[in-house]
Amino acid sequence: MTIPATDATTIQLIDVENAHVARNYAPLPVVVARAEGAWVTDVEGKRYLDLLSAYSAVNFGHRHPALVAAATEQLGRVTLTSRAFHNDQLGPFADALAALCGKDLVLPMNTGAEAVETGIKVARAWAYRVKGVAADTAEIVVAGGNFHGRTTTIVGFSDDPQAREGFGPFAPGFVTVPFGDAAAIDAAITPATAAVLIEPIQGEAGVIVPPDGYLRAVREICDRHGVLMIADEIQSGLGRVGTTFACDREGVVPDVYLLGKALGGGIVPLSAVVADEAVLGVLRPGEHGSTFGGNPLACAVGRQVVDMLASGEFQTRAAALGEHLATRLDSLIGHGVTAVRTAGLWAGVDIDPAVGTGREVAERLLGRGVLVKDTHGQTVRIAPPLVVRATELDWAVEQLRVVLAG
Ligand SMILES: Cc1ncc(COP(=O)(O)O)c(C=O)c1O
């Protein structure tokens, strides 16, 4: 049951939304009107510490001044040209992002799901045109518990009933193996395999960190079989885990990076597929595209994002604050928490069912000025903006301690 909102403006705005917006989400009863840094303010003027960061799309904090400046400057020039013409922002953005990833080429899209769909198309085209797989037989190995977005192809290879039931029939060509089990990937690969597609750390599943050495093993298996390693870093990438990419934690470079969320600085949707010429070069004009993909506004913001990541400052901050947060969250184990998983400034906190569900804990935290989101029933996911202060994290964990104590 959702706790009722009490303020008249809040109630009215939630009612209007419920009356006219499809109910594909069940938001917590807070109506955000403004935000800055790690804090949001609702229509009643109440402030909340944001520990979700729009699922890591707001890694740099709300309205980071350098990102707002880049967007504002570009708004005064040109915002959309389509790819029918060149624009003066796409090239410099792609150049900077390719350098950050150590790759040759960037294919810009908008949402994460589009980047994943694009990665699937590129892998299949590579399999047919480079590897020599027979037409329309290519397979992609994916991991159980995955979350790669909401399109019909993508939910077709999800094993979450809520994501897929009622939406079939689904596209063939995907083989699922358990996450974290490299030997299972090895066994699943056939001569028709184009790629292995994994999240280096599974976010939606509850911040599931695979065993040490898993990513290195996947890299070795892909190399041995001549199969592309595709890393979906849409949620795990761009500073969140204390390194630029979650793959960096094991010193692994995938063949294809899928990026999104924080790439748009929390201002515009911006995603990208990043790979070398030998892979992304398989696409020919007219085979793939997007009206908004590569638009100058998004590229101007994206270039600023890449600039901010290039200094390493946000990664270092995420690593240090992540350790700080992990120590404090670990102290809750046995006090309403059954397990904590962390990677940089990202945590999955499993709530003891005796205390309540993840949703109930999120609702009680809302009442104490902290925004979090539950996932898969008993887990609360914590992903603060990387600009958050250690003292703010301490305060938030204290609120969680109080909530758990009932
Ligand atoms: C790992 C991963 N891939 C893809 C997506 C889909 O991104 P979008 O919601 O922008 O389509 C998400 C979104 O949560 C994600 O976490």
Short mmCIF file of N, CA, C and O in Angstrom, two decimals, residues 230-328:
data_model
loop_
_atom_site.label_atom_id
_atom_site.label_comp_id
_atom_site.label_asym_id
_atom_site.label_seq_id
_atom_site.Cartn_x
_atom_site.Cartn_y
_atom_site.Cartn_z
N ILE A 230 30.09 -7.63 -25.63
CA ILE A 230 29.35 -6.36 -25.55
C ILE A 230 29.05 -6.07 -24.09
O ILE A 230 28.39 -6.87 -23.42
N ALA A 231 29.54 -4.93 -23.60
CA ALA A 231 29.29 -4.55 -22.20
C ALA A 231 28.22 -3.47 -22.16
O ALA A 231 28.43 -2.38 -22.70
N ASP A 232 27.10 -3.79 -21.54
CA ASP A 232 26.06 -2.79 -21.33
C ASP A 232 26.45 -2.00 -20.07
O ASP A 232 26.22 -2.45 -18.94
N GLU A 233 27.06 -0.84 -20.29
CA GLU A 233 27.53 0.02 -19.19
C GLU A 233 26.58 1.22 -19.04
O GLU A 233 26.98 2.27 -18.55
N ILE A 234 25.34 1.01 -19.47
CA ILE A 234 24.38 2.12 -19.45
C ILE A 234 24.12 2.61 -18.02
O ILE A 234 24.02 3.81 -17.78
N GLN A 235 24.05 1.67 -17.07
CA GLN A 235 23.84 2.09 -15.68
C GLN A 235 25.16 2.03 -14.88
O GLN A 235 25.38 2.83 -13.99
N SER A 236 26.03 1.08 -15.21
CA SER A 236 27.25 0.88 -14.41
C SER A 236 28.38 1.83 -14.81
O SER A 236 29.32 2.04 -14.02
N GLY A 237 28.29 2.41 -16.00
CA GLY A 237 29.41 3.18 -16.53
C GLY A 237 29.41 4.65 -16.14
O GLY A 237 28.53 5.14 -15.45
N LEU A 238 30.44 5.35 -16.59
CA LEU A 238 30.58 6.80 -16.46
C LEU A 238 30.70 7.25 -15.00
O LEU A 238 30.03 8.19 -14.56
N GLY A 239 31.58 6.55 -14.28
CA GLY A 239 31.99 7.02 -12.96
C GLY A 239 31.34 6.34 -11.78
O GLY A 239 31.89 6.37 -10.67
N ARG A 240 30.19 5.77 -11.96
CA ARG A 240 29.39 5.26 -10.85
C ARG A 240 30.16 4.33 -9.91
O ARG A 240 30.00 4.38 -8.70
N VAL A 241 30.97 3.42 -10.46
CA VAL A 241 31.59 2.39 -9.62
C VAL A 241 33.01 2.73 -9.19
O VAL A 241 33.73 1.89 -8.67
N GLY A 242 33.41 3.99 -9.41
CA GLY A 242 34.75 4.40 -8.96
C GLY A 242 35.79 4.32 -10.07
O GLY A 242 36.96 4.67 -9.87
N THR A 243 35.37 3.83 -11.22
CA THR A 243 36.21 3.81 -12.42
C THR A 243 35.32 4.32 -13.56
O THR A 243 34.10 4.41 -13.40
N THR A 244 35.92 4.64 -14.70
CA THR A 244 35.09 5.17 -15.79
C THR A 244 34.04 4.14 -16.20
O THR A 244 32.86 4.44 -16.35
N PHE A 245 34.50 2.89 -16.36
CA PHE A 245 33.58 1.80 -16.72
C PHE A 245 33.70 0.69 -15.67
O PHE A 245 34.78 0.52 -15.07
N ALA A 246 32.64 -0.06 -15.48
CA ALA A 246 32.71 -1.18 -14.53
C ALA A 246 33.70 -2.23 -15.02
O ALA A 246 34.33 -2.92 -14.23
N CYS A 247 33.86 -2.35 -16.35
CA CYS A 247 34.83 -3.30 -16.91
C CYS A 247 36.26 -2.97 -16.46
O CYS A 247 37.11 -3.86 -16.37
N ASP A 248 36.52 -1.67 -16.18
CA ASP A 248 37.87 -1.25 -15.75
C ASP A 248 38.27 -1.92 -14.45
O ASP A 248 39.46 -2.06 -14.15
N ARG A 249 37.29 -2.31 -13.64
CA ARG A 249 37.61 -2.94 -12.34
C ARG A 249 38.42 -4.21 -12.52
O ARG A 249 39.14 -4.64 -11.65
N GLU A 250 38.24 -4.85 -13.70
CA GLU A 250 39.03 -6.07 -13.99
C GLU A 250 40.01 -5.83 -15.14
O GLU A 250 40.52 -6.79 -15.71
N GLY A 251 40.20 -4.58 -15.48
CA GLY A 251 41.14 -4.26 -16.57
C GLY A 251 40.70 -4.83 -17.91
O GLY A 251 41.53 -5.13 -18.76
N VAL A 252 39.39 -4.96 -18.08
CA VAL A 252 38.86 -5.58 -19.30
C VAL A 252 38.34 -4.52 -20.26
O VAL A 252 37.67 -3.58 -19.84
N VAL A 253 38.65 -4.67 -21.54
CA VAL A 253 38.10 -3.78 -22.57
C VAL A 253 37.19 -4.62 -23.46
O VAL A 253 37.65 -5.54 -24.13
N PRO A 254 35.88 -4.34 -23.44
CA PRO A 254 34.97 -5.10 -24.30
C PRO A 254 35.14 -4.67 -25.76
O PRO A 254 35.77 -3.64 -26.03
N ASP A 255 34.58 -5.42 -26.69
CA ASP A 255 34.62 -4.99 -28.09
C ASP A 255 33.65 -3.85 -28.32
O ASP A 255 33.89 -2.99 -29.17
N VAL A 256 32.55 -3.86 -27.57
CA VAL A 256 31.50 -2.87 -27.77
C VAL A 256 31.04 -2.34 -26.41
O VAL A 256 30.71 -3.14 -25.52
N TYR A 257 31.06 -1.02 -26.25
CA TYR A 257 30.46 -0.39 -25.07
C TYR A 257 29.06 0.11 -25.45
O TYR A 257 28.90 0.76 -26.49
N LEU A 258 28.09 -0.16 -24.59
CA LEU A 258 26.77 0.45 -24.73
C LEU A 258 26.66 1.47 -23.59
O LEU A 258 26.80 1.11 -22.41
N LEU A 259 26.45 2.73 -23.96
CA LEU A 259 26.42 3.80 -22.96
C LEU A 259 25.11 4.57 -23.06
O LEU A 259 24.49 4.64 -24.14
N GLY A 260 24.69 5.17 -21.95
CA GLY A 260 23.46 5.96 -21.96
C GLY A 260 23.37 6.73 -20.66
O GLY A 260 24.39 7.13 -20.10
N LYS A 261 22.16 6.91 -20.20
CA LYS A 261 21.89 7.56 -18.92
C LYS A 261 22.78 8.78 -18.66
O LYS A 261 22.52 9.84 -19.20
N ALA A 262 23.85 8.65 -17.84
CA ALA A 262 24.66 9.81 -17.43
C ALA A 262 25.35 10.49 -18.60
O ALA A 262 25.81 11.64 -18.47
N LEU A 263 25.41 9.83 -19.75
CA LEU A 263 26.04 10.45 -20.93
C LEU A 263 25.32 11.75 -21.29
O LEU A 263 25.92 12.68 -21.81
N GLY A 264 24.03 11.81 -21.02
CA GLY A 264 23.24 13.02 -21.31
C GLY A 264 23.22 14.01 -20.15
O GLY A 264 22.44 14.97 -20.16
N GLY A 265 24.08 13.76 -19.14
CA GLY A 265 24.25 14.73 -18.05
C GLY A 265 22.99 14.97 -17.23
O GLY A 265 22.91 15.95 -16.49
N GLY A 266 22.00 14.08 -17.35
CA GLY A 266 20.74 14.29 -16.63
C GLY A 266 19.92 15.41 -17.26
O GLY A 266 18.95 15.89 -16.68
N ILE A 267 20.31 15.84 -18.45
CA ILE A 267 19.62 16.97 -19.11
C ILE A 267 18.87 16.50 -20.35
O ILE A 267 17.72 16.87 -20.57
N VAL A 268 19.52 15.70 -21.16
CA VAL A 268 18.90 15.21 -22.40
C VAL A 268 19.15 13.71 -22.53
O VAL A 268 20.13 13.20 -22.02
N PRO A 269 18.26 13.00 -23.23
CA PRO A 269 18.55 11.59 -23.51
C PRO A 269 19.69 11.50 -24.52
O PRO A 269 19.64 12.16 -25.57
N LEU A 270 20.71 10.75 -24.17
CA LEU A 270 21.84 10.55 -25.09
C LEU A 270 22.46 9.19 -24.80
O LEU A 270 22.86 8.92 -23.67
N SER A 271 22.48 8.33 -25.81
CA SER A 271 23.12 7.02 -25.65
C SER A 271 24.08 6.83 -26.81
O SER A 271 24.07 7.59 -27.78
N ALA A 272 24.90 5.79 -26.70
CA ALA A 272 25.88 5.56 -27.77
C ALA A 272 26.35 4.12 -27.76
O ALA A 272 26.40 3.46 -26.72
N VAL A 273 26.69 3.65 -28.95
CA VAL A 273 27.41 2.39 -29.11
C VAL A 273 28.82 2.81 -29.53
O VAL A 273 28.99 3.62 -30.44
N VAL A 274 29.82 2.27 -28.83
CA VAL A 274 31.20 2.67 -29.10
C VAL A 274 32.03 1.42 -29.36
O VAL A 274 32.03 0.49 -28.55
N ALA A 275 32.71 1.38 -30.49
CA ALA A 275 33.47 0.18 -30.87
C ALA A 275 34.51 0.56 -31.92
O ALA A 275 34.52 1.70 -32.42
N ASP A 276 35.35 -0.39 -32.26
CA ASP A 276 36.36 -0.14 -33.29
C ASP A 276 35.76 -0.23 -34.70
O ASP A 276 34.70 -0.83 -34.90
N GLU A 277 36.49 0.32 -35.64
CA GLU A 277 36.11 0.29 -37.06
C GLU A 277 35.76 -1.14 -37.52
O GLU A 277 34.79 -1.33 -38.26
N ALA A 278 36.54 -2.12 -37.07
CA ALA A 278 36.33 -3.51 -37.51
C ALA A 278 34.95 -4.03 -37.13
O ALA A 278 34.45 -4.99 -37.73
N VAL A 279 34.31 -3.39 -36.15
CA VAL A 279 32.98 -3.84 -35.70
C VAL A 279 31.91 -2.85 -36.18
O VAL A 279 31.04 -3.18 -37.00
N LEU A 280 31.98 -1.61 -35.71
CA LEU A 280 30.95 -0.62 -36.06
C LEU A 280 31.01 -0.23 -37.53
O LEU A 280 30.01 0.21 -38.12
N GLY A 281 32.17 -0.45 -38.13
CA GLY A 281 32.33 -0.13 -39.55
C GLY A 281 31.49 -1.01 -40.46
O GLY A 281 31.39 -0.74 -41.66
N VAL A 282 30.83 -2.05 -39.91
CA VAL A 282 30.01 -2.92 -40.77
C VAL A 282 28.73 -2.22 -41.24
O VAL A 282 28.15 -2.61 -42.24
N LEU A 283 28.31 -1.18 -40.51
CA LEU A 283 27.05 -0.51 -40.88
C LEU A 283 27.25 0.41 -42.08
O LEU A 283 28.24 1.13 -42.17
N ARG A 284 26.26 0.36 -42.99
CA ARG A 284 26.34 1.20 -44.20
C ARG A 284 25.23 2.26 -44.14
O ARG A 284 24.20 2.05 -43.47
N PRO A 285 25.40 3.36 -44.85
CA PRO A 285 24.37 4.41 -44.83
C PRO A 285 23.00 3.84 -45.16
O PRO A 285 22.86 3.04 -46.08
N GLY A 286 22.01 4.25 -44.36
CA GLY A 286 20.64 3.83 -44.61
C GLY A 286 20.23 2.60 -43.82
O GLY A 286 19.04 2.25 -43.79
N GLU A 287 21.19 1.91 -43.18
CA GLU A 287 20.84 0.67 -42.48
C GLU A 287 20.37 0.90 -41.04
O GLU A 287 19.79 0.01 -40.43
N HIS A 288 20.69 2.05 -40.48
CA HIS A 288 20.31 2.30 -39.10
C HIS A 288 20.27 3.80 -38.88
O HIS A 288 21.00 4.54 -39.56
N GLY A 289 19.47 4.27 -37.92
CA GLY A 289 19.44 5.70 -37.69
C GLY A 289 18.43 6.11 -36.65
O GLY A 289 17.76 5.26 -36.05
N SER A 290 18.34 7.40 -36.42
CA SER A 290 17.43 7.96 -35.44
C SER A 290 17.33 9.45 -35.71
O SER A 290 18.36 10.13 -35.89
N THR A 291 16.11 9.98 -35.75
CA THR A 291 15.93 11.40 -36.05
C THR A 291 16.69 12.29 -35.07
O THR A 291 17.33 13.26 -35.46
N PHE A 292 16.62 11.93 -33.78
CA PHE A 292 17.25 12.76 -32.76
C PHE A 292 18.68 12.34 -32.44
O PHE A 292 19.41 13.08 -31.77
N GLY A 293 19.08 11.14 -32.86
CA GLY A 293 20.42 10.65 -32.53
C GLY A 293 21.50 11.56 -33.08
O GLY A 293 21.48 11.89 -34.27
N GLY A 294 22.43 11.97 -32.23
CA GLY A 294 23.52 12.85 -32.68
C GLY A 294 23.12 14.30 -32.79
O GLY A 294 23.83 15.09 -33.44
N ASN A 295 21.99 14.68 -32.15
CA ASN A 295 21.57 16.08 -32.27
C ASN A 295 22.56 16.99 -31.54
O ASN A 295 23.19 16.60 -30.54
N PRO A 296 22.73 18.22 -32.03
CA PRO A 296 23.78 19.09 -31.48
C PRO A 296 23.60 19.44 -30.01
O PRO A 296 24.59 19.59 -29.29
N LEU A 297 22.35 19.54 -29.53
CA LEU A 297 22.15 19.86 -28.11
C LEU A 297 22.70 18.73 -27.24
O LEU A 297 23.48 18.95 -26.31
N ALA A 298 22.30 17.49 -27.57
CA ALA A 298 22.77 16.33 -26.79
C ALA A 298 24.28 16.19 -26.90
O ALA A 298 24.96 15.89 -25.91
N CYS A 299 24.81 16.42 -28.09
CA CYS A 299 26.26 16.26 -28.28
C CYS A 299 27.04 17.29 -27.48
O CYS A 299 28.12 16.99 -26.94
N ALA A 300 26.51 18.52 -27.39
CA ALA A 300 27.21 19.57 -26.62
C ALA A 300 27.26 19.16 -25.15
O ALA A 300 28.29 19.31 -24.48
N VAL A 301 26.13 18.64 -24.64
CA VAL A 301 26.10 18.19 -23.24
C VAL A 301 27.01 16.97 -23.08
O VAL A 301 27.80 16.89 -22.13
N GLY A 302 26.91 16.03 -24.00
CA GLY A 302 27.71 14.80 -23.93
C GLY A 302 29.20 15.08 -23.94
O GLY A 302 29.97 14.43 -23.25
N ARG A 303 29.60 16.07 -24.71
CA ARG A 303 31.03 16.40 -24.77
C ARG A 303 31.49 16.96 -23.42
O ARG A 303 32.58 16.66 -22.94
N GLN A 304 30.63 17.74 -22.79
CA GLN A 304 30.96 18.26 -21.46
C GLN A 304 31.06 17.12 -20.44
O GLN A 304 31.93 17.11 -19.57
N VAL A 305 30.15 16.15 -20.57
CA VAL A 305 30.20 14.97 -19.69
C VAL A 305 31.54 14.26 -19.85
O VAL A 305 32.20 13.91 -18.87
N VAL A 306 31.94 14.04 -21.08
CA VAL A 306 33.21 13.35 -21.35
C VAL A 306 34.38 14.15 -20.77
O VAL A 306 35.29 13.60 -20.14
N ASP A 307 34.34 15.47 -20.94
CA ASP A 307 35.38 16.35 -20.38
C ASP A 307 35.48 16.16 -18.87
O ASP A 307 36.56 16.10 -18.30
N MET A 308 34.31 16.10 -18.21
CA MET A 308 34.30 15.98 -16.75
C MET A 308 34.84 14.63 -16.31
O MET A 308 35.50 14.52 -15.28
N LEU A 309 34.59 13.61 -17.12
CA LEU A 309 35.09 12.28 -16.77
C LEU A 309 36.59 12.16 -17.05
O LEU A 309 37.30 11.39 -16.39
N ALA A 310 37.06 12.93 -18.01
CA ALA A 310 38.46 12.81 -18.44
C ALA A 310 39.41 13.16 -17.30
O ALA A 310 40.52 12.63 -17.22
N SER A 311 38.99 14.04 -16.38
CA SER A 311 39.88 14.44 -15.28
C SER A 311 40.00 13.34 -14.22
O SER A 311 40.92 13.36 -13.41
N GLY A 312 39.06 12.41 -14.19
CA GLY A 312 39.09 11.32 -13.20
C GLY A 312 38.54 11.71 -11.84
O GLY A 312 38.42 10.88 -10.93
N GLU A 313 38.18 12.98 -11.69
CA GLU A 313 37.73 13.51 -10.39
C GLU A 313 36.47 12.78 -9.88
O GLU A 313 36.38 12.42 -8.70
N PHE A 314 35.52 12.54 -10.78
CA PHE A 314 34.27 11.92 -10.33
C PHE A 314 34.48 10.45 -9.98
O PHE A 314 33.87 9.93 -9.04
N GLN A 315 35.36 9.79 -10.74
CA GLN A 315 35.64 8.39 -10.46
C GLN A 315 36.28 8.25 -9.07
O GLN A 315 35.89 7.37 -8.28
N THR A 316 37.26 9.13 -8.78
CA THR A 316 37.95 9.08 -7.50
C THR A 316 36.97 9.32 -6.35
O THR A 316 36.99 8.65 -5.32
N ARG A 317 36.11 10.29 -6.56
CA ARG A 317 35.10 10.63 -5.56
C ARG A 317 34.17 9.45 -5.30
O ARG A 317 33.87 9.12 -4.15
N ALA A 318 33.73 8.81 -6.39
CA ALA A 318 32.81 7.66 -6.26
C ALA A 318 33.49 6.53 -5.49
O ALA A 318 32.86 5.88 -4.66
N ALA A 319 34.78 6.32 -5.75
CA ALA A 319 35.49 5.24 -5.07
C ALA A 319 35.59 5.53 -3.57
O ALA A 319 35.29 4.68 -2.73
N ALA A 320 36.00 6.76 -3.23
CA ALA A 320 36.19 7.12 -1.82
C ALA A 320 34.86 7.14 -1.07
O ALA A 320 34.72 6.54 0.01
N LEU A 321 33.86 7.81 -1.66
CA LEU A 321 32.56 7.88 -0.99
C LEU A 321 31.91 6.50 -0.92
O LEU A 321 31.18 6.19 0.02
N GLY A 322 32.19 5.68 -1.93
CA GLY A 322 31.63 4.32 -1.96
C GLY A 322 32.13 3.50 -0.79
O GLY A 322 31.36 2.80 -0.13
N GLU A 323 33.42 3.64 -0.50
CA GLU A 323 33.97 2.90 0.66
C GLU A 323 33.33 3.39 1.95
O GLU A 323 32.98 2.59 2.83
N HIS A 324 33.19 4.70 2.03
CA HIS A 324 32.56 5.32 3.19
C HIS A 324 31.14 4.78 3.38
O HIS A 324 30.77 4.33 4.48
N LEU A 325 30.38 4.76 2.29
CA LEU A 325 28.99 4.29 2.35
C LEU A 325 28.94 2.80 2.71
O LEU A 325 28.11 2.38 3.53
N ALA A 326 29.82 2.01 2.10
CA ALA A 326 29.79 0.56 2.31
C ALA A 326 29.99 0.23 3.79
O ALA A 326 29.27 -0.61 4.36
N THR A 327 30.94 0.93 4.44
CA THR A 327 31.20 0.66 5.87
C THR A 327 29.94 0.92 6.68
O THR A 327 29.57 0.14 7.55
N ARG A 328 29.28 2.04 6.38
CA ARG A 328 28.10 2.40 7.15
C ARG A 328 26.93 1.44 6.88
O ARG A 328 26.21 1.05 7.79
#
